Short mmCIF file of C-alpha atoms and ligand atoms in Angstrom, two decimals:
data_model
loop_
_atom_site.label_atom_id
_atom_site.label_comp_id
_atom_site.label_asym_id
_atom_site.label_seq_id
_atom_site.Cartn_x
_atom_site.Cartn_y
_atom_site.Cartn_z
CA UNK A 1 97.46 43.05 -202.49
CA UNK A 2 96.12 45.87 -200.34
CA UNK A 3 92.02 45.38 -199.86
CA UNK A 4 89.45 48.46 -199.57
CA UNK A 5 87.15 47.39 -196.44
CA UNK A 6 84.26 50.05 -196.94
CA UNK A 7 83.60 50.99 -193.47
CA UNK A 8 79.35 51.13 -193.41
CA UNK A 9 77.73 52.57 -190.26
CA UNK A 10 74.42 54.31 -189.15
CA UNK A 11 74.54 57.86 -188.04
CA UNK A 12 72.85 59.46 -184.97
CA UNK A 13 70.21 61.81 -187.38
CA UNK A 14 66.70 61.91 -185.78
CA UNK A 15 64.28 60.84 -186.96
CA UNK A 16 65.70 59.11 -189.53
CA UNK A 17 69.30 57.60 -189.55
CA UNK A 18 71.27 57.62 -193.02
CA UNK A 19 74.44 55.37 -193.72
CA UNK A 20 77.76 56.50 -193.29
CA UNK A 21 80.79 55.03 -194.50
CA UNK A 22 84.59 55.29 -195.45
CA UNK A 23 87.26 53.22 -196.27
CA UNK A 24 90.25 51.21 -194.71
CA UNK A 25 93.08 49.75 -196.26
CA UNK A 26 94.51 46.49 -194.99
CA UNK A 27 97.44 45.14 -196.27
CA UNK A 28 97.06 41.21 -196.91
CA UNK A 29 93.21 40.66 -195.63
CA UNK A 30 91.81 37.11 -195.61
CA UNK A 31 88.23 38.49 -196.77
CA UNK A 32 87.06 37.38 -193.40
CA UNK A 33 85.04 39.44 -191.08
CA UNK A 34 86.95 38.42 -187.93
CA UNK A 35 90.37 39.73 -189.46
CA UNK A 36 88.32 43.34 -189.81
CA UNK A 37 89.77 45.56 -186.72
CA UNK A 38 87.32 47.80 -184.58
CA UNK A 39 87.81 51.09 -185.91
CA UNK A 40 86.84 55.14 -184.85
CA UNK A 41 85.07 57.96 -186.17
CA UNK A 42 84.29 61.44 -185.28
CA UNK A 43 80.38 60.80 -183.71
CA UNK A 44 80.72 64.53 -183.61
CA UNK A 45 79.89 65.01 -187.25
CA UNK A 46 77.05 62.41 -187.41
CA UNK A 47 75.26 63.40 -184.08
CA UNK A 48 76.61 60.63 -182.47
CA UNK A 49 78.96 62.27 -179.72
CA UNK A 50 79.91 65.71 -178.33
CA UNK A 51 82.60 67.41 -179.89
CA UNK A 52 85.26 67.47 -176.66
CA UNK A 53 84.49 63.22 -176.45
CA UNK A 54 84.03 62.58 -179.89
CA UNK A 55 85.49 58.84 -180.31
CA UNK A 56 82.96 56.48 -181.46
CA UNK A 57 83.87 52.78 -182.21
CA UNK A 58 82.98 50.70 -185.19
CA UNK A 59 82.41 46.98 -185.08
CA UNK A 60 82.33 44.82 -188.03
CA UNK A 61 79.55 42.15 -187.85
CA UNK A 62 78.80 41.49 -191.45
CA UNK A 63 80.77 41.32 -194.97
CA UNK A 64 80.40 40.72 -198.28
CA UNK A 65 82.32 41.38 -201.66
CA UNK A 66 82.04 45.45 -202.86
CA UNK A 67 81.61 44.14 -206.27
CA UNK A 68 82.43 47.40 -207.96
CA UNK A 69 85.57 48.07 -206.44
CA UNK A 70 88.88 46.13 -207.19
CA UNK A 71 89.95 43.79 -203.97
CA UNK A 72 86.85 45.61 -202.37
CA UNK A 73 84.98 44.42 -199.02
CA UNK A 74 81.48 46.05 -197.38
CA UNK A 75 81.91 46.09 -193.90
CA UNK A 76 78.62 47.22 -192.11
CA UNK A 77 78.93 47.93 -188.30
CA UNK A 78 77.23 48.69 -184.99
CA UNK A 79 78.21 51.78 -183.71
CA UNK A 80 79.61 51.36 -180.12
CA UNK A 81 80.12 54.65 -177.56
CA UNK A 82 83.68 55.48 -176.42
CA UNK A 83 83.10 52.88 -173.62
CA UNK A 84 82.35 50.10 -176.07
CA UNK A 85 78.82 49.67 -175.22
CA UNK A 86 75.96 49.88 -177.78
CA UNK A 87 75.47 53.66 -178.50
CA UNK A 88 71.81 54.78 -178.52
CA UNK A 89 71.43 54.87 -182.27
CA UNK A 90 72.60 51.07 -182.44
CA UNK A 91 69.21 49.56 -183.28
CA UNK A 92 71.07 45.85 -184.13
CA UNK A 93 72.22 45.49 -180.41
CA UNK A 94 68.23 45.27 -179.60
CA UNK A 95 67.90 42.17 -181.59
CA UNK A 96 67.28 39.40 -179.01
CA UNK A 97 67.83 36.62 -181.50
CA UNK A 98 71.06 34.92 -181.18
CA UNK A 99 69.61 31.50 -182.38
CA UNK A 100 68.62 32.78 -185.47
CA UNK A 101 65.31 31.50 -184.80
CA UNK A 102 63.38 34.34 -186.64
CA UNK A 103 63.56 34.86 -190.39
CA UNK A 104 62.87 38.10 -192.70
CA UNK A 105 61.76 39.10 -195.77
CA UNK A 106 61.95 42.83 -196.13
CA UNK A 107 60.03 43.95 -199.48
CA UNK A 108 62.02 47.63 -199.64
CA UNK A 109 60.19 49.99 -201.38
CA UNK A 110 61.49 53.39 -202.82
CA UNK A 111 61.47 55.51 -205.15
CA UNK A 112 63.99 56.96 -207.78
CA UNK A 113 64.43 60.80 -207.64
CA UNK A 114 65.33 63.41 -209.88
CA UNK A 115 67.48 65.93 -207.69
CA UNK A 116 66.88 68.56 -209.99
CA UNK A 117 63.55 68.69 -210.38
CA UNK A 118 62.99 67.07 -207.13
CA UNK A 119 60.54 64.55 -208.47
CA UNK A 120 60.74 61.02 -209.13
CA UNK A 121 61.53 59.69 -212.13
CA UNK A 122 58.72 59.98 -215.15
CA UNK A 123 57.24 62.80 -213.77
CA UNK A 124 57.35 65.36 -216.44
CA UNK A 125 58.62 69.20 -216.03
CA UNK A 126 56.21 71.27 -213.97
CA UNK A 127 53.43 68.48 -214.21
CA UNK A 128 52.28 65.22 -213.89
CA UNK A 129 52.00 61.78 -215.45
CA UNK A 130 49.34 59.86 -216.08
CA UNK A 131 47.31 58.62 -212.99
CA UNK A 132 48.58 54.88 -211.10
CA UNK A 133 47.73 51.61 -212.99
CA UNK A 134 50.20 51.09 -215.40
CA UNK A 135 53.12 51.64 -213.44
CA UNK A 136 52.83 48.54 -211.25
CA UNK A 137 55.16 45.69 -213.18
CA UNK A 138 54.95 47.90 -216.23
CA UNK A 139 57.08 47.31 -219.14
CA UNK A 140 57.83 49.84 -221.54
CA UNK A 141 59.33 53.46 -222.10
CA UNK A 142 55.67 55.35 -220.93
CA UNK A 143 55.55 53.34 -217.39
CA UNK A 144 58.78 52.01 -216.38
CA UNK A 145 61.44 54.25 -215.26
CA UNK A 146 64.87 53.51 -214.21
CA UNK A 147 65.39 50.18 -215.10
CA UNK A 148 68.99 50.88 -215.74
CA UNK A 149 69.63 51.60 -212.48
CA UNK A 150 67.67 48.74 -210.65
CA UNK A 151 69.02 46.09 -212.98
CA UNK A 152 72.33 47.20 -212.17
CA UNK A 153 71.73 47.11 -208.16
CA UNK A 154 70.38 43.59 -208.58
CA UNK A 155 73.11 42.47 -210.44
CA UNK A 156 75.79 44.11 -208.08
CA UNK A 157 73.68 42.64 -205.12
CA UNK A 158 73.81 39.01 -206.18
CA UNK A 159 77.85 39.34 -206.80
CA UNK A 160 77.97 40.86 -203.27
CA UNK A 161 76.30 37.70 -202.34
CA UNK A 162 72.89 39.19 -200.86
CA UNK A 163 69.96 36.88 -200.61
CA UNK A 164 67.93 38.92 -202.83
CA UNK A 165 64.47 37.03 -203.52
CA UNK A 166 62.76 39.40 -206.45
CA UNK A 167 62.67 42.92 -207.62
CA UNK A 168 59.42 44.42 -209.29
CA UNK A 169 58.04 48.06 -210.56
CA UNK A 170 55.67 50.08 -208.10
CA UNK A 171 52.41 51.36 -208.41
CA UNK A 172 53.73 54.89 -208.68
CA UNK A 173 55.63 56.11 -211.50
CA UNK A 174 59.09 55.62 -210.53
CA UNK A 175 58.79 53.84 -207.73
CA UNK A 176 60.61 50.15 -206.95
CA UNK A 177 60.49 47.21 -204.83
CA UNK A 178 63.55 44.85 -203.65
CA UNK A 179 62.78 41.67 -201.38
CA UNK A 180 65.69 40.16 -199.53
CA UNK A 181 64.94 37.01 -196.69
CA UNK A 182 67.49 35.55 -194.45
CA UNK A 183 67.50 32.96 -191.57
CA UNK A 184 68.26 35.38 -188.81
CA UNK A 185 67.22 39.13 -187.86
CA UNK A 186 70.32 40.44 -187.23
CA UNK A 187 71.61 38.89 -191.30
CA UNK A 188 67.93 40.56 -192.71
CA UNK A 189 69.05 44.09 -191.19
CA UNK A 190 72.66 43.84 -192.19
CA UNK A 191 72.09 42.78 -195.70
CA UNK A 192 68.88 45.25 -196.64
CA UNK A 193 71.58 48.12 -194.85
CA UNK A 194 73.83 47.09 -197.50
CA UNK A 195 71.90 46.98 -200.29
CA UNK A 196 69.81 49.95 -199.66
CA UNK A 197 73.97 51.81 -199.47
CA UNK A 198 74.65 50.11 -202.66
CA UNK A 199 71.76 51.85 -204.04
CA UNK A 200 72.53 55.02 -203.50
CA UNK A 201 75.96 54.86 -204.32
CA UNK A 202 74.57 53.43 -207.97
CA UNK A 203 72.21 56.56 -208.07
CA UNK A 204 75.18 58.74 -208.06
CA UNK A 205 76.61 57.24 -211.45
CA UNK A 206 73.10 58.56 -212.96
CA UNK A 207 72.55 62.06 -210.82
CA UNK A 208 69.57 59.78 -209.01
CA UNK A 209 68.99 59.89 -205.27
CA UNK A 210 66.84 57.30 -203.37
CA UNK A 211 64.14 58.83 -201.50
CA UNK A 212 63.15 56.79 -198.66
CA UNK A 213 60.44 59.13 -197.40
CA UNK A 214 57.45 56.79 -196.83
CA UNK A 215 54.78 59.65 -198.78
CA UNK A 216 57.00 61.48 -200.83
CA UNK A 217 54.24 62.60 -202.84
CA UNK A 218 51.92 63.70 -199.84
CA UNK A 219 48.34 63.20 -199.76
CA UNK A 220 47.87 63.68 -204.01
CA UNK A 221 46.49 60.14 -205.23
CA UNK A 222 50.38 58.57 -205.17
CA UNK A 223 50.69 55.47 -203.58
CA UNK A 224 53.55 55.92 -200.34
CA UNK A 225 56.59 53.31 -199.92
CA UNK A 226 56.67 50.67 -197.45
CA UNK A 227 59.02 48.08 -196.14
CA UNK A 228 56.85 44.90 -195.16
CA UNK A 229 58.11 42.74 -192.54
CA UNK A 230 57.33 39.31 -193.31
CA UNK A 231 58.77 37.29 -190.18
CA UNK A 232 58.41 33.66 -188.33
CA UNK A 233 60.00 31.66 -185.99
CA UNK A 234 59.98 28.13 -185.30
CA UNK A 235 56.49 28.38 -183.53
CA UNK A 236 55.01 30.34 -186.95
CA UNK A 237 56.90 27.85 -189.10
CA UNK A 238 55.20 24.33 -187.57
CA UNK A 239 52.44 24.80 -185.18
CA UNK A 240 49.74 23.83 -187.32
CA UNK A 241 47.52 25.71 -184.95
CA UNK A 242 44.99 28.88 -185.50
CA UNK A 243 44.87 29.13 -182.09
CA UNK A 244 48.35 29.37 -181.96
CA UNK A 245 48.82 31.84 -184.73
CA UNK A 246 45.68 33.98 -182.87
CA UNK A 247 47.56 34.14 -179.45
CA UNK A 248 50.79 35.82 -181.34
CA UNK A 249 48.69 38.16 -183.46
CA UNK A 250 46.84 39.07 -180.48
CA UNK A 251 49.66 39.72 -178.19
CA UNK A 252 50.29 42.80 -181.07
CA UNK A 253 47.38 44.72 -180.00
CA UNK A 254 48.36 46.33 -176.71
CA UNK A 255 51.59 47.48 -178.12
CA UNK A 256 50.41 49.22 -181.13
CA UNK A 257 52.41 52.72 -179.65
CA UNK A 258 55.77 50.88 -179.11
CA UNK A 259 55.42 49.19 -182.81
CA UNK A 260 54.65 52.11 -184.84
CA UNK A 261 57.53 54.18 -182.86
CA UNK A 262 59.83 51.90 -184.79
CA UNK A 263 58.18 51.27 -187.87
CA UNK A 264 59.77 54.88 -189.52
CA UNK A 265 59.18 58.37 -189.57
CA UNK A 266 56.00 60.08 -190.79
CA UNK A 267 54.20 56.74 -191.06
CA UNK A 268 50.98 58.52 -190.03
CA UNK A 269 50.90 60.07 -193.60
CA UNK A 270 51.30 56.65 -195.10
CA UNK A 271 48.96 54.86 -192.93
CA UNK A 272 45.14 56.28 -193.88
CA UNK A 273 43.66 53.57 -194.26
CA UNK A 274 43.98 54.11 -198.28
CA UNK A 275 46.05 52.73 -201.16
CA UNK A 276 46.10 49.45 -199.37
CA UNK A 277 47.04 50.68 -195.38
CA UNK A 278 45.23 49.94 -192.54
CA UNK A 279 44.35 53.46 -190.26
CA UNK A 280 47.94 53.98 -188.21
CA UNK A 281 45.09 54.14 -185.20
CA UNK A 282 43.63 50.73 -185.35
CA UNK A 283 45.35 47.40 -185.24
CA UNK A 284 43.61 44.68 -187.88
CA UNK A 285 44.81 41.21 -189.30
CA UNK A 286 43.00 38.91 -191.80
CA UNK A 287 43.93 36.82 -193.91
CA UNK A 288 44.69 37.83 -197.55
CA UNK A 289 44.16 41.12 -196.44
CA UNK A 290 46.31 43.80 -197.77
CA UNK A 291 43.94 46.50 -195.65
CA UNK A 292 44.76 45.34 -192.67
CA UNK A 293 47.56 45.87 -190.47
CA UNK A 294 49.29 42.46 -190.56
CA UNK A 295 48.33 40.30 -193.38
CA UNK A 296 48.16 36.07 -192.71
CA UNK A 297 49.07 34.98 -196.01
CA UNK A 298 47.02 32.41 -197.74
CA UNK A 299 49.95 30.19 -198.32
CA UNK A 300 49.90 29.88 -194.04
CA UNK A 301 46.42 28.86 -193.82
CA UNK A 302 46.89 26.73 -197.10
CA UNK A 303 49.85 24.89 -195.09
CA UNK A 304 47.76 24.05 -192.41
CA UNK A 305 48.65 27.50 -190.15
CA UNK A 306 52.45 26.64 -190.89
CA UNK A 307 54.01 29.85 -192.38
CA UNK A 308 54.97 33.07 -191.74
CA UNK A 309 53.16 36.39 -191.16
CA UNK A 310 53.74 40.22 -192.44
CA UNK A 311 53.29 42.93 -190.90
CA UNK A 312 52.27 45.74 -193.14
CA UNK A 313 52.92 48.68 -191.38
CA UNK A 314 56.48 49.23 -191.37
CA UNK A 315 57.77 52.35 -193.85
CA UNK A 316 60.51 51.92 -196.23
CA UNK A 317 62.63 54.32 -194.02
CA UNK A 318 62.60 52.62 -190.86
CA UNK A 319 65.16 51.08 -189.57
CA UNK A 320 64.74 46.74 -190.02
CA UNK A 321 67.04 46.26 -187.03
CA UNK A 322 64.25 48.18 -184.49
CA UNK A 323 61.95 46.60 -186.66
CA UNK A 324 63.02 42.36 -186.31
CA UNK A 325 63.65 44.12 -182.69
CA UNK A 326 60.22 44.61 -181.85
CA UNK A 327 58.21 42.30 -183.44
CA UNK A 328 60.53 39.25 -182.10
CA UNK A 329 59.77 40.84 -178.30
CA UNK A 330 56.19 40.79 -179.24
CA UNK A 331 56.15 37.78 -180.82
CA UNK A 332 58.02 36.30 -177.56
CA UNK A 333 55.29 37.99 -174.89
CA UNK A 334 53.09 35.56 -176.72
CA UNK A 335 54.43 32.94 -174.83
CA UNK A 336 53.29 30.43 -177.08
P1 LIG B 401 53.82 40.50 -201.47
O1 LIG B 401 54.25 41.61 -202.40
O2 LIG B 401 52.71 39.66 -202.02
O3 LIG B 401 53.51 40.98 -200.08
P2 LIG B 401 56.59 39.46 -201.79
O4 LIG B 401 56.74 38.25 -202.65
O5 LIG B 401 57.05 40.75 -202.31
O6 LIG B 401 55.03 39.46 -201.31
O7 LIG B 401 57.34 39.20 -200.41
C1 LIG B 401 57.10 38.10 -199.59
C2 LIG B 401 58.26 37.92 -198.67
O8 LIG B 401 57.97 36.91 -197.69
C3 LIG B 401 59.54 37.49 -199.34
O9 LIG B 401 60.55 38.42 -199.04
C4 LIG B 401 59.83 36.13 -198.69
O10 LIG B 401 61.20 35.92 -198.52
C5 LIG B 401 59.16 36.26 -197.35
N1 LIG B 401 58.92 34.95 -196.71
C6 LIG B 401 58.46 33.82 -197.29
N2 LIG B 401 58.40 32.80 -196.39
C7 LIG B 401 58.84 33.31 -195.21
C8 LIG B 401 59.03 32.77 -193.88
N3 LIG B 401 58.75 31.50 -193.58
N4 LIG B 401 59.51 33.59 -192.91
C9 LIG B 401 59.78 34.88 -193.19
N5 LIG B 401 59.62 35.45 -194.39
C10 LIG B 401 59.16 34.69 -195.41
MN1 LIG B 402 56.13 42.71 -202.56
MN1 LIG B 403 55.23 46.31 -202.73
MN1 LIG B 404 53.99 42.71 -199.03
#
């Protein structure tokens, strides 16, 4: 029988890069990613090429079951340039982690949005709800809003086979969390890319879009949406040293520019220092400590300093293949 390969990519939009995607039948497809052909697009609609060289290539590097769509596949891809070298938008190709070494847990954050009112779900006509506190893993009809649509993305997630670790309410009306972990940075990009597209394409059944904006609210008393990295390596995982752990976070602090480049766009109206940020300007760690930039859990210090770290700062629209990127070079100038 003739498979649908959904055809996921990245496009070249500045500051903020949106998924892309289209379909390809094969005729007879093993389900495996290696049988999925390179394949083209026109990088001239997506800001990805001029219009007279407009070829850009798609390469499959992860799959999964489309769970809603008979014999369906998601495909997500780099994007590669007409040469077949990683085009500029291809944050995956940074990833210098081929052993797998590193692990992530993204926590996505987002919110659900009502396209014609352009608010987010629970927020009444020409007003407000009720201030945050009871929003935060609310139950009930006057807090929680949306639940149809984030029980049906976890369940389609899980068929698709995504290592989805827990979903949970926000602390703004509706607003949302997913967590997904894997053993490998390049797996933790591709699978929150896939989830985050299967979310959207679930908000269309309801008229819902996903906003990703990191302060969609602005500066009223609304909590903004993150995406915390929580990462380690084999050094993070067993050392059994604060010394250790104090040499990595330190080796953070000079690069506090090339970090929050990556860490998505308009970050600086997320990061005040309020509703639990550290100041985008400073560069703080503590453990327990959801004010500071990156948090040392207590389960790492309860270990013995064997654990992982997370690194607060990121915004739920940045990218999580610029963000494993950067904090596995960081973590690697450690040297430790
Ligand atoms: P919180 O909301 O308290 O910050 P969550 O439970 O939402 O915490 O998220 C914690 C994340 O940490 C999970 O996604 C989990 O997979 C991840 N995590 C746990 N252990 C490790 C580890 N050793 N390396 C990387 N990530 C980890
Ligand atoms: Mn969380
Ligand atoms: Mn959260
Ligand atoms: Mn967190």
């Amino acid at each position: 029988m003739a498979a649908k390969l959904e055809y996921i990519w990245l496009d070249g939009y500045k500051p903020t890069q949106s998924l892309r995607s289209k379909t390809k039948i094969e005729a007879d497809f093993s389900g495996k990613l290696e049988d999925c052909p390179n394949w083209s697009f026109d990088g001239s609609s997506t800001e990805q090429a001029p219009g007279g060289s407009s070829d850009c290539i798609l390469k499959p590097v992860f799959i999964c079951p489309d769970p809603q769509r008979k014999e369906g596949y998601l495909v997500m891809c780099e994007v590669l340039d007409s040469h077949g070298n990683p085009h500029e938008s291809n944050g995956r190709a940074l990833i210098e982690d081929d052993d797998n070494d590193f692990w992530f847990g993204f926590e996505q954050e987002y919110f659900l949005w009502n396209p014609d009112t352009n608010k987010p779900l629970g927020f009444p006509d020409g007003g407000y709800p009720g201030p945050q506190g009871p929003y935060y893993c609310s139950v009930g009809a006057n807090n929680a809003f949306g639940r149809k649509i984030v029980e049906e993305h976890l369940d389609v997630c899980l068929d698709a086979g995504l290592n989805v670790e827990g979903i949970n309410a926000e602390v703004a009306a509706g607003q949302w969390e997913f967590q997904i972990f894997a053993k490998g940075a390049k797996e933790a990009g591709d699978q929150i890319w896939v989830a985050r597209y299967l979310l959207e394409r679930i908000g269309e059944e309801y008229n819902v879009s996903i906003n990703w904006h990191c302060k969609p609210l602005g500066q009223l008393d609304w909590n903004g949406s993150g995406m915390h990295a929580n990462f380690s390596n084999t050094t993070l995982r067993t050392t059994g040293s604060e010394d250790v752990y104090k040499k990595i976070l330190e080796a953070f602090r000079p690069v506090v520019k090339e970090h929050i480049d990556v860490y998505g766009a308009h970050n600086e109206e997320r990061l005040t220092g309020k509703h639990e940020t550290a100041s985008i300007h400073d560069y703080s760690y503590g453990v327990s400590d959801r004010g500071a930039s990156i948090r040392i859990p207590l389960y790492t210090v309860q270990k013995g300093w064997k654990g992982y770290l997370e690194d607060r700062r990121p915004n739920s629209a940045a990218d999580p293949y610029k963000v494993a990127a950067r904090i596995i070079k960081t973590v690697k100038s450690a040297g430790v």
